[in-house]
PDB file of C-alpha atoms in Angstrom:
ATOM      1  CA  UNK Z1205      87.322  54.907  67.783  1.00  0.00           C
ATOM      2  CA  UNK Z1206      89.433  57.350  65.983  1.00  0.00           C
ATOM      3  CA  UNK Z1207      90.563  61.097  67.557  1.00  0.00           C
ATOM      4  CA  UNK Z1208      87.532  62.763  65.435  1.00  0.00           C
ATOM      5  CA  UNK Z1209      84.623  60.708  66.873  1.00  0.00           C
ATOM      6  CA  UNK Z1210      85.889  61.303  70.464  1.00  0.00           C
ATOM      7  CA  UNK Z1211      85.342  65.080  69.637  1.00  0.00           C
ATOM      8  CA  UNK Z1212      89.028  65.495  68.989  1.00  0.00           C
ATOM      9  CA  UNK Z1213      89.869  67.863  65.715  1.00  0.00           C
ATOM     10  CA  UNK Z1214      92.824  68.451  64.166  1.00  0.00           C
ATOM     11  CA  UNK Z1215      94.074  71.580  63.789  1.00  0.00           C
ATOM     12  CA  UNK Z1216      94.600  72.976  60.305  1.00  0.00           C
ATOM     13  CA  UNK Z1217      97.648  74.900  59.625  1.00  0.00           C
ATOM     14  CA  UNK Z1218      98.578  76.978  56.285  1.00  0.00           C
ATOM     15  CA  UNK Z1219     102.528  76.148  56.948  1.00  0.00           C
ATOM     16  CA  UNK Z1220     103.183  72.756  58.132  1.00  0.00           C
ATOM     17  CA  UNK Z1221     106.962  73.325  58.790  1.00  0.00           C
ATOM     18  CA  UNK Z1222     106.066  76.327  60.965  1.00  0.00           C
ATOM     19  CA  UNK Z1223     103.611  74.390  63.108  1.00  0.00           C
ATOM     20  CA  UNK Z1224     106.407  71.893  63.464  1.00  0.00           C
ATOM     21  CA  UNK Z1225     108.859  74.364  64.713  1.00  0.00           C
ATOM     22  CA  UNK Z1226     106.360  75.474  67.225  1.00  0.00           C
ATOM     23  CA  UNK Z1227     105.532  72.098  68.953  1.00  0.00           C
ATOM     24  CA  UNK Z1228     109.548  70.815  68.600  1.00  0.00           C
ATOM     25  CA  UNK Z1229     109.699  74.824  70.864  1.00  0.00           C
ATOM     26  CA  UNK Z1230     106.821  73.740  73.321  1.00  0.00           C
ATOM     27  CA  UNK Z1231     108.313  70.229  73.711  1.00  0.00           C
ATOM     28  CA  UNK Z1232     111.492  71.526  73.978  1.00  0.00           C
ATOM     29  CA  UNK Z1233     110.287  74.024  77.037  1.00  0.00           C
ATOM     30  CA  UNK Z1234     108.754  71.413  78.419  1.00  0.00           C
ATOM     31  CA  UNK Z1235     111.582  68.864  78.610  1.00  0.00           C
ATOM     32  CA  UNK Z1236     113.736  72.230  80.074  1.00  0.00           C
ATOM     33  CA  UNK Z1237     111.405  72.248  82.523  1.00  0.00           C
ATOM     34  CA  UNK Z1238     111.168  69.040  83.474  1.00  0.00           C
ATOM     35  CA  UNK Z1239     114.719  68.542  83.880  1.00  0.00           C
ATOM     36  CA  UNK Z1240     114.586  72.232  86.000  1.00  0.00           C
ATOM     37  CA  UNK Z1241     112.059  70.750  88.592  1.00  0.00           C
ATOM     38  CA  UNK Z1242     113.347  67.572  89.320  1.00  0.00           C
ATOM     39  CA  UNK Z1243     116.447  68.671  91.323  1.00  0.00           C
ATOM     40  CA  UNK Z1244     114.487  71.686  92.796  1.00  0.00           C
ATOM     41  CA  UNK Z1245     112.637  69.149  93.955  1.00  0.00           C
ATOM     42  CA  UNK Z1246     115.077  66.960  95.065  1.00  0.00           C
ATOM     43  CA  UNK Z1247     116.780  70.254  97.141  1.00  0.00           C
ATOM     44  CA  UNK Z1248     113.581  71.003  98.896  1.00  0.00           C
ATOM     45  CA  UNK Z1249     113.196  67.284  99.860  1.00  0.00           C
ATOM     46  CA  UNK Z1250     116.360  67.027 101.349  1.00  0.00           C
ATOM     47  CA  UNK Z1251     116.102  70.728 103.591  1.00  0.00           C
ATOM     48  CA  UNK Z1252     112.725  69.498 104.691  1.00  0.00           C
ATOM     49  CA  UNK Z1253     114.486  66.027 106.116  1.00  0.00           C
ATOM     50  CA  UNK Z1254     117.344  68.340 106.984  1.00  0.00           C
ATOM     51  CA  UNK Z1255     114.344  70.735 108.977  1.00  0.00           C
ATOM     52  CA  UNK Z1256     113.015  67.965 110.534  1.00  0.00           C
ATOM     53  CA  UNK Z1257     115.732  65.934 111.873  1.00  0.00           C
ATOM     54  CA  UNK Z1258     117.316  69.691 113.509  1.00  0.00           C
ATOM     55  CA  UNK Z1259     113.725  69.825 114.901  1.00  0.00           C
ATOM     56  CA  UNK Z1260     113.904  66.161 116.963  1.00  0.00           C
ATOM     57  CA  UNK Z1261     117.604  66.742 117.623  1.00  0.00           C
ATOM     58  CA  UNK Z1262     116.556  70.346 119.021  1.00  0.00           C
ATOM     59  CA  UNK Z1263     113.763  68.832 121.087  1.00  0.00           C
ATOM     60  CA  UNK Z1264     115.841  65.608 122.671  1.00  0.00           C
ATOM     61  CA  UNK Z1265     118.827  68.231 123.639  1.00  0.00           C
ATOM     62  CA  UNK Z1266     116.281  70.520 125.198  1.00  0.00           C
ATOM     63  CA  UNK Z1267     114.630  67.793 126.854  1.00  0.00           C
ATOM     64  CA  UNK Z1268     117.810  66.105 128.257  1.00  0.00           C
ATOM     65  CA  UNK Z1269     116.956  66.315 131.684  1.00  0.00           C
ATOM     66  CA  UNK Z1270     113.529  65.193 131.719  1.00  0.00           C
ATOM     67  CA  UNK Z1271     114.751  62.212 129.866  1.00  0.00           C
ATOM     68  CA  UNK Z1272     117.523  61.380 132.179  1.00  0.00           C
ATOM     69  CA  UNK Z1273     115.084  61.660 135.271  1.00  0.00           C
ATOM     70  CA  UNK Z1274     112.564  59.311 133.063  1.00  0.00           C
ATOM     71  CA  UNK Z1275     115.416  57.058 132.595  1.00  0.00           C
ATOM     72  CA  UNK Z1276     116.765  57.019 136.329  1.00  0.00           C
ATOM     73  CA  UNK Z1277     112.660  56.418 137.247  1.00  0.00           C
ATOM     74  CA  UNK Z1278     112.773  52.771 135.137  1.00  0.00           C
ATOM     75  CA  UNK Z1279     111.404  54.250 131.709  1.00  0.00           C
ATOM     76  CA  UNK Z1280     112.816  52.229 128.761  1.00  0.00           C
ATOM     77  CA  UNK Z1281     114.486  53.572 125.811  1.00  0.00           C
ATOM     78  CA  UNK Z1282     111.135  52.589 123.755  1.00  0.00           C
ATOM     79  CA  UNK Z1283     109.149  54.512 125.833  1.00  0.00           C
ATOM     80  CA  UNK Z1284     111.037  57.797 125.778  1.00  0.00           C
ATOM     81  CA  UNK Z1285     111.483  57.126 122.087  1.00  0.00           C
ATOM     82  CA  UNK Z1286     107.595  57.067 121.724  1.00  0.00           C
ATOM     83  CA  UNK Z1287     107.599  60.593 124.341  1.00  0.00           C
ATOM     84  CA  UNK Z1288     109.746  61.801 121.595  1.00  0.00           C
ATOM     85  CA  UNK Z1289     107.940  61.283 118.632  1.00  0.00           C
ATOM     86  CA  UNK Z1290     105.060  61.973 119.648  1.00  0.00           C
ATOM     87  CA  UNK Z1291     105.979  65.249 120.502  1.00  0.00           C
ATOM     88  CA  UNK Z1292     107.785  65.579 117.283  1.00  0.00           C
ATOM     89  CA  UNK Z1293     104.643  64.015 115.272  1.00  0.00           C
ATOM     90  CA  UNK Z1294     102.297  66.789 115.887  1.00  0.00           C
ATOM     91  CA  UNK Z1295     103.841  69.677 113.962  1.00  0.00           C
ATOM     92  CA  UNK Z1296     104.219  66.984 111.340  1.00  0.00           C
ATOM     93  CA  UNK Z1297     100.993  66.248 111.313  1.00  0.00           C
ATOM     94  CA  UNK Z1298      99.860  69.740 111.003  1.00  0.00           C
ATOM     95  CA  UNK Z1299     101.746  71.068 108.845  1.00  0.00           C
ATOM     96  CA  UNK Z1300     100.861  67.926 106.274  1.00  0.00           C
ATOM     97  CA  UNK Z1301      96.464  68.760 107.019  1.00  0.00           C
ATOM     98  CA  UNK Z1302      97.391  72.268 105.797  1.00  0.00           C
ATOM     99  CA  UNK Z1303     100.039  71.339 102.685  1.00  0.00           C
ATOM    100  CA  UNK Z1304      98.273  68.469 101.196  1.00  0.00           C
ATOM    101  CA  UNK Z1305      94.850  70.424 100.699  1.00  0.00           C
ATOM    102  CA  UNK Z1306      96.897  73.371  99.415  1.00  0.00           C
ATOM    103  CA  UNK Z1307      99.445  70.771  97.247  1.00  0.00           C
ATOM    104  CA  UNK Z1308      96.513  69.045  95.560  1.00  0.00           C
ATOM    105  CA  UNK Z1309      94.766  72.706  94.383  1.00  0.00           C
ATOM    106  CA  UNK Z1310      97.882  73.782  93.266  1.00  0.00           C
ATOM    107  CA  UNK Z1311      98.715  70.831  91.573  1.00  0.00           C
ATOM    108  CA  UNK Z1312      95.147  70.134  90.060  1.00  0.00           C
ATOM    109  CA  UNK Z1313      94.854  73.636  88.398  1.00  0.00           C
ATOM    110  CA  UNK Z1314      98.998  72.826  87.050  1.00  0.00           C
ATOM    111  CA  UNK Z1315      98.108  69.622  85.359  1.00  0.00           C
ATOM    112  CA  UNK Z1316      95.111  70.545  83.607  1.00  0.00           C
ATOM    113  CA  UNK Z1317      96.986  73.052  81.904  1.00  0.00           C
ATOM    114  CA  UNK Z1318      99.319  70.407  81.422  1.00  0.00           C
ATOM    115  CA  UNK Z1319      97.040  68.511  79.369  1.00  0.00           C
ATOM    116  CA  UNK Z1320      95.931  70.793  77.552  1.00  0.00           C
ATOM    117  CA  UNK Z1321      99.339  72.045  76.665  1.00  0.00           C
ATOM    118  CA  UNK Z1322     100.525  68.546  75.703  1.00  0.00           C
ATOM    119  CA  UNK Z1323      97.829  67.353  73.888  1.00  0.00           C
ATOM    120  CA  UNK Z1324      98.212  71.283  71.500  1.00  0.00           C
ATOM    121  CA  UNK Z1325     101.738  69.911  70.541  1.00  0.00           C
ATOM    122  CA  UNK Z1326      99.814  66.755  69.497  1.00  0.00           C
ATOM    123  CA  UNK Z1327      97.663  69.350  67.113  1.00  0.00           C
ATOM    124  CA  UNK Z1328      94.851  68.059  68.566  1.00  0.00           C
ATOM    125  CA  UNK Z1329      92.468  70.610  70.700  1.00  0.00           C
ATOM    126  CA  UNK Z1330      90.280  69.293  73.526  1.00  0.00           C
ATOM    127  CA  UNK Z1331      86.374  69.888  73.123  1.00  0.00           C
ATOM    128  CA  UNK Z1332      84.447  72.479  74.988  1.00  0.00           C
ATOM    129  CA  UNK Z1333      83.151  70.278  77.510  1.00  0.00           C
ATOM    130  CA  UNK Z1334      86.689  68.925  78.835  1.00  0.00           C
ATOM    131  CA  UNK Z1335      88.935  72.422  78.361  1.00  0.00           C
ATOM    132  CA  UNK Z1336      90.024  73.550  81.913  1.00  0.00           C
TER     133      UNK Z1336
END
């Protein structure tokens, strides 16, 4: 089934070589920022692990005495491991309920105009019924 009968048109430009310049521009921007978020994203990934393991080193060192009396008392190192994560867990744990829902709006509204965007340097123009 071609472009056309999938209610795909293609766009009809007076100067061809000035359409071309245009999409080489868009695909250009968008290969700029491509390469731009990838170690932005890399940087936030590590200061989060960075956040996190300050956070459980913060907690154990705060906790040192409680641990050492749980120790003295017959607790293995398992079980004060578990104590520890678990107390460690639950900011986790919230703060990925509110990020996800708020990651996956912002995301969803980003890569519609995505495809929309990618399939204009295509020349081809989504219908009415799929345009974000």
């Amino acid at each position: 089934m071609s472009l056309h009968a999938r209610g795909f048109t293609r766009r009809s430009s007076e100067n061809s070589s000035r359409s071309t310049s245009r999409r080489c521009t868009r695909i250009q921007d968008l290969d700029r920022r491509t390469w731009m978020f990838g170690p932005f994203s890399g940087v936030a990934a590590l200061l989060a692990a960075t956040g996190i393991a300050g956070m459980a080193i913060a907690t154990v060192e705060r906790r040192t005495k409680e641990i050492g009396i749980r120790k003295a008392l017959g607790a293995r190192a398992d079980q004060v491991l578990i104590l520890s994560l678990a107390r460690l867990s639950r900011p986790l744990l919230w703060a990925n309920l509110i990020a996800r829902p708020c990651a996956w709006w912002l995301m969803r509204d980003w890569l519609n105009g995505f495809a929309s965007a990618c399939l204009s340097i295509c020349g081809c123009s989504l219908p009415r019924r799929w345009s974000p």
